[in-house]
Amino acid sequence: MSTPADPATTRPGRPPVADHATWQAARDELLVREKAHTREGDAIAAARRRLPMVEFDGRTEVVGPDGPVPFLELFQGRDELVVYKHMWWDGAPHQGQCEGCTYAAWNLRDAVYLNARGVSFAILTTGRWDEVAAYVEFMGYSQPWYSVRDVAAPVGGPMGYVTCFLRDGDRTFLTYSTTGRGNETANATFGLLDLTPYGRGEAWEDHPSGRPEGRDACWYWRSDADGTAGWGPDSRPVPQWTRPGATPEQTLGRRGHHH
C-alpha cells in the first residue's frame, strides 16, 4: 500500500493550468468521445446477449465448505451465475498466492447488487479445498468459494476468467467467458485509475510528454511491509497487509506453475 507523496514535492509533468472556461471546453470536447465509447460498449453488450450458449451437466460436483455439491447449487436458486476463476499455487503460503486474482477477488467482495438483480456470484479455484479454506479465512472473504480441482471445463478448466452461466430448471448453460483485459469490467480500481492524471502508472500507457515513465504492468499489486510496491520475496498482495497476523516473509513459497 503506497504511502502518500510528500506534499512539498511537485510531481513532474502535471497537466497545464487553465481557467475554468478553458477546462470546461476541453472537457466537453472529450465528452463527445466518451459518449461514443459508451454507446459502442452498449452495442457490444447487446451482441454479447445474443451469443449462443453451451449446455453442460449441472450435476458436476465442486467442493465447498460442506464437501462436494453439484454445480447447480452455486446458482442459489437464481437463474444466472457469474464466477471468477481464481488461479492457485499449490502448497504456497498466503503471500505466494496469485496477486492478479487477489486483485480481482478483492474488487468482487460483495455481490448484494448482483443478487438483487437475480444473479449469484462465486469464486472457483483449482486449489485443494483445505488450502483454499485456510486462505479464504485469512483474507476474510465472504463470497462463496469452491474448489474445481480436476474438474473439466466449463466448470473447471483454465483459471483467470470471468465466466457467466444460465440455469433453466435443472439444465445449465455456459453463456460467456473472458480473460486478460476482459476481466477489467469487474475491477473498479482500474476504471478509477484511468480517470486520474497519472493513470495506472504503467509503461504501455500513452502519457503526455514530461509525465513519469510508467513501470511494468501491475507493479502496484504487491508491496512490502512499508508499503513500497514491488515483487520481492518479502512482498504480499497489497490487501493482505490489512489482514490480522500478516507479517513480513522471506519467500513466496511457490513451487512449479500455478493452476
Coordinates of C-alpha atoms in Angstrom, one line a residue:
M1 CA 0.0 0.0 0.0
S2 CA 1.8 3.1 -1.2
T3 CA 2.2 5.9 1.2
P4 CA 1.0 9.4 0.3
A5 CA 3.6 11.5 -1.5
D6 CA 5.3 14.4 0.2
P7 CA 3.1 17.4 -0.4
A8 CA 6.1 19.6 -0.7
T9 CA 7.3 17.6 -3.7
T10 CA 5.9 18.6 -7.1
R11 CA 5.3 15.6 -9.3
P12 CA 6.7 16.0 -12.8
G13 CA 4.6 16.5 -15.9
R14 CA 1.5 17.9 -14.3
P15 CA -1.4 18.9 -16.6
P16 CA -1.3 22.6 -17.7
V17 CA -3.2 25.1 -15.6
A18 CA -6.1 26.8 -17.3
D19 CA -9.2 28.9 -16.3
H20 CA -12.4 27.0 -15.7
A21 CA -14.0 28.0 -19.1
T22 CA -11.0 26.6 -21.0
W23 CA -11.1 23.4 -18.9
Q24 CA -14.9 23.1 -19.5
A25 CA -14.4 23.5 -23.3
A26 CA -11.8 20.7 -23.3
R27 CA -13.9 18.6 -21.1
D28 CA -16.9 18.9 -23.3
E29 CA -14.9 18.0 -26.4
L30 CA -13.7 14.8 -24.7
L31 CA -17.2 14.0 -23.5
V32 CA -18.3 13.6 -27.1
R33 CA -15.7 10.8 -27.5
E34 CA -16.6 9.3 -24.1
K35 CA -20.3 9.1 -25.1
A36 CA -19.4 7.4 -28.4
H37 CA -17.3 4.9 -26.4
T38 CA -20.3 4.3 -24.1
R39 CA -22.7 3.7 -27.0
E40 CA -20.2 1.3 -28.6
G41 CA -19.9 -0.6 -25.3
D42 CA -23.7 -0.8 -25.2
A43 CA -23.8 -2.2 -28.7
I44 CA -21.1 -4.8 -27.8
A45 CA -23.1 -5.8 -24.7
A46 CA -26.2 -6.2 -26.9
A47 CA -24.2 -8.5 -29.2
R48 CA -23.0 -10.4 -26.2
R49 CA -26.5 -11.0 -25.1
R50 CA -27.2 -12.6 -28.5
L51 CA -24.4 -15.2 -28.3
P52 CA -25.4 -18.9 -28.4
M53 CA -24.9 -20.9 -25.2
V54 CA -23.5 -24.4 -24.4
E55 CA -25.3 -26.9 -22.3
F56 CA -23.3 -29.0 -19.8
D57 CA -24.0 -31.3 -16.9
G58 CA -25.1 -29.2 -13.9
R59 CA -24.7 -32.2 -11.6
T60 CA -20.9 -31.8 -11.9
E61 CA -19.5 -31.7 -8.4
V62 CA -17.4 -29.0 -6.9
V63 CA -16.0 -28.9 -3.4
G64 CA -17.0 -26.3 -0.8
P65 CA -17.1 -25.9 3.0
D66 CA -19.8 -28.6 3.2
G67 CA -18.0 -31.0 0.9
P68 CA -18.9 -32.0 -2.6
V69 CA -22.0 -30.3 -4.1
P70 CA -23.5 -30.2 -7.6
F71 CA -22.6 -27.1 -9.6
L72 CA -26.4 -26.3 -9.7
E73 CA -26.2 -25.3 -6.1
L74 CA -24.0 -22.4 -6.9
F75 CA -26.9 -20.6 -8.5
Q76 CA -28.5 -20.4 -5.0
G77 CA -32.0 -20.7 -6.7
R78 CA -31.3 -17.9 -9.1
D79 CA -31.3 -18.2 -12.9
E80 CA -28.0 -16.5 -13.5
L81 CA -24.5 -17.0 -12.1
V82 CA -21.2 -15.2 -12.6
V83 CA -18.0 -16.8 -11.4
Y84 CA -14.4 -15.7 -11.1
K85 CA -11.9 -18.4 -11.7
H86 CA -9.0 -17.8 -9.3
M87 CA -5.6 -19.2 -10.1
W88 CA -3.8 -21.2 -7.4
W89 CA -0.2 -22.1 -6.5
D90 CA -0.3 -25.5 -4.8
G91 CA 1.3 -25.5 -1.4
A92 CA 2.2 -21.8 -1.4
P93 CA 1.6 -19.8 1.7
H94 CA -0.9 -16.9 1.6
Q95 CA 1.6 -14.3 0.4
G96 CA 2.5 -16.6 -2.5
Q97 CA -1.0 -16.8 -4.0
C98 CA -1.8 -15.1 -7.3
E99 CA -1.6 -11.4 -7.0
G100 CA -3.7 -10.8 -10.1
C101 CA -6.5 -13.0 -8.9
T102 CA -6.3 -11.4 -5.4
Y103 CA -6.8 -8.0 -7.2
A104 CA -9.9 -9.3 -8.9
A105 CA -11.3 -11.1 -5.8
W106 CA -10.8 -8.1 -3.6
N107 CA -12.8 -6.0 -6.0
L108 CA -15.6 -8.5 -6.0
R109 CA -16.0 -8.9 -2.3
D110 CA -19.7 -8.2 -2.1
A111 CA -22.4 -9.5 -4.5
V112 CA -25.5 -7.9 -3.0
Y113 CA -26.3 -5.8 -6.1
L114 CA -25.8 -8.8 -8.3
N115 CA -28.1 -10.8 -6.0
A116 CA -30.7 -8.1 -6.1
R117 CA -30.7 -8.4 -9.9
G118 CA -31.2 -12.1 -9.6
V119 CA -27.6 -13.1 -10.3
S120 CA -25.5 -15.2 -8.0
F121 CA -21.7 -15.0 -7.7
A122 CA -19.0 -17.5 -6.7
I123 CA -15.2 -17.9 -6.9
L124 CA -13.8 -21.1 -8.3
T125 CA -10.2 -22.3 -8.0
T126 CA -8.2 -25.4 -8.6
G127 CA -6.6 -25.4 -5.2
R128 CA -7.1 -28.2 -2.8
W129 CA -10.0 -27.4 -0.5
D130 CA -8.0 -27.5 2.7
E131 CA -5.6 -24.9 1.3
V132 CA -8.4 -22.8 -0.1
A133 CA -10.5 -22.8 3.1
A134 CA -7.5 -21.5 5.1
Y135 CA -6.8 -18.8 2.5
V136 CA -10.4 -17.6 2.5
E137 CA -10.5 -17.4 6.3
F138 CA -7.2 -15.4 6.3
M139 CA -8.4 -13.0 3.6
G140 CA -11.8 -12.5 5.3
Y141 CA -13.7 -13.2 2.1
S142 CA -17.4 -13.6 2.4
Q143 CA -18.1 -14.7 -1.2
P144 CA -18.8 -18.4 -1.8
W145 CA -15.6 -20.3 -2.8
Y146 CA -15.4 -23.7 -4.3
S147 CA -12.6 -26.0 -5.5
V148 CA -12.9 -27.3 -9.0
R149 CA -9.7 -29.3 -8.9
D150 CA -9.6 -31.9 -11.7
V151 CA -13.0 -30.7 -13.0
A152 CA -13.3 -30.2 -16.7
A153 CA -14.4 -27.0 -18.4
P154 CA -16.6 -25.1 -18.4
V155 CA -17.0 -25.6 -14.7
G156 CA -13.2 -26.1 -14.2
G157 CA -10.6 -25.6 -16.9
P158 CA -8.2 -22.7 -17.3
M159 CA -8.3 -20.1 -14.4
G160 CA -8.1 -16.3 -14.5
Y161 CA -11.5 -15.9 -16.2
V162 CA -14.8 -14.2 -15.6
T163 CA -17.5 -16.7 -16.7
C164 CA -21.3 -16.4 -16.9
F165 CA -23.8 -19.2 -16.7
L166 CA -27.6 -19.6 -17.1
R167 CA -29.9 -22.1 -15.4
D168 CA -33.2 -23.3 -16.8
G169 CA -34.7 -25.6 -14.2
D170 CA -32.1 -28.4 -13.8
R171 CA -30.4 -27.6 -17.1
T172 CA -27.2 -25.4 -17.0
F173 CA -25.6 -23.5 -19.8
L174 CA -22.3 -21.6 -20.4
T175 CA -23.1 -18.2 -21.9
Y176 CA -19.9 -16.1 -21.8
S177 CA -16.3 -16.1 -20.7
T178 CA -13.5 -13.6 -20.8
T179 CA -10.0 -13.2 -19.5
G180 CA -7.0 -10.8 -19.6
R181 CA -8.2 -7.3 -20.0
G182 CA -11.7 -8.6 -20.4
N183 CA -11.7 -9.0 -16.7
E184 CA -11.2 -5.3 -16.1
T185 CA -15.0 -4.8 -16.1
A186 CA -15.1 -6.5 -12.7
N187 CA -12.2 -4.4 -11.2
A188 CA -13.4 -0.9 -10.3
T189 CA -9.9 0.2 -9.3
F190 CA -8.8 0.1 -13.0
G191 CA -11.6 2.4 -14.1
L192 CA -10.9 4.9 -11.3
L193 CA -7.2 5.0 -12.0
D194 CA -7.9 5.6 -15.7
L195 CA -9.7 8.8 -14.7
T196 CA -6.7 10.3 -12.9
P197 CA -4.0 12.5 -14.5
Y198 CA -1.3 9.9 -13.9
G199 CA -3.4 6.8 -14.8
R200 CA -2.2 3.4 -13.8
G201 CA 1.5 4.3 -14.0
E202 CA 2.2 1.5 -16.4
A203 CA 4.7 1.7 -19.3
W204 CA 2.2 0.8 -22.0
E205 CA 0.0 3.8 -21.4
D206 CA 0.1 6.9 -23.7
H207 CA 1.2 9.8 -21.4
P208 CA 1.8 13.4 -22.3
S209 CA 5.4 14.5 -22.6
G210 CA 7.1 15.1 -19.2
R211 CA 5.0 12.6 -17.2
P212 CA 6.9 10.0 -15.2
E213 CA 7.8 6.9 -17.2
G214 CA 5.5 4.1 -16.5
R215 CA 6.5 0.9 -14.8
D216 CA 5.8 -2.8 -15.5
A217 CA 2.1 -3.6 -15.7
C218 CA 0.5 -4.4 -12.4
W219 CA 3.6 -3.1 -10.4
Y220 CA 1.4 -1.9 -7.5
W221 CA -0.3 -5.3 -6.9
R222 CA 2.3 -6.4 -4.3
S223 CA 4.1 -4.4 -1.7
D224 CA 6.4 -4.9 1.3
A225 CA 5.5 -4.2 4.9
D226 CA 6.4 -0.5 4.5
G227 CA 4.0 -0.1 1.6
T228 CA 6.7 0.1 -1.1
A229 CA 5.4 -1.5 -4.3
G230 CA 7.4 -4.4 -5.6
W231 CA 7.5 -8.1 -6.3
G232 CA 10.3 -9.2 -4.0
P233 CA 10.3 -12.3 -1.8
D234 CA 9.2 -10.2 1.2
S235 CA 6.2 -8.9 -0.6
R236 CA 2.5 -9.7 -0.3
P237 CA -0.6 -8.9 -2.5
V238 CA -1.4 -5.5 -1.1
P239 CA -4.8 -6.3 0.6
Q240 CA -3.1 -8.9 2.7
W241 CA -1.3 -6.2 4.8
T242 CA -4.8 -5.3 6.2
R243 CA -5.3 -8.8 7.5
P244 CA -4.6 -9.7 11.1
G245 CA -1.4 -11.6 11.5
A246 CA 0.1 -10.6 8.2
T247 CA 3.9 -10.4 8.7
P248 CA 6.9 -9.9 6.5
E249 CA 8.1 -13.1 4.9
Q250 CA 11.2 -14.0 3.0
T251 CA 9.7 -16.3 0.4
L252 CA 6.7 -16.6 -1.8
G253 CA 6.8 -20.4 -1.3
R254 CA 5.9 -21.1 -4.9
R255 CA 6.8 -24.4 -6.4
G256 CA 6.2 -25.2 -10.1
H257 CA 3.5 -23.5 -12.1
H258 CA 0.1 -22.2 -10.9
H259 CA -3.1 -23.9 -12.0

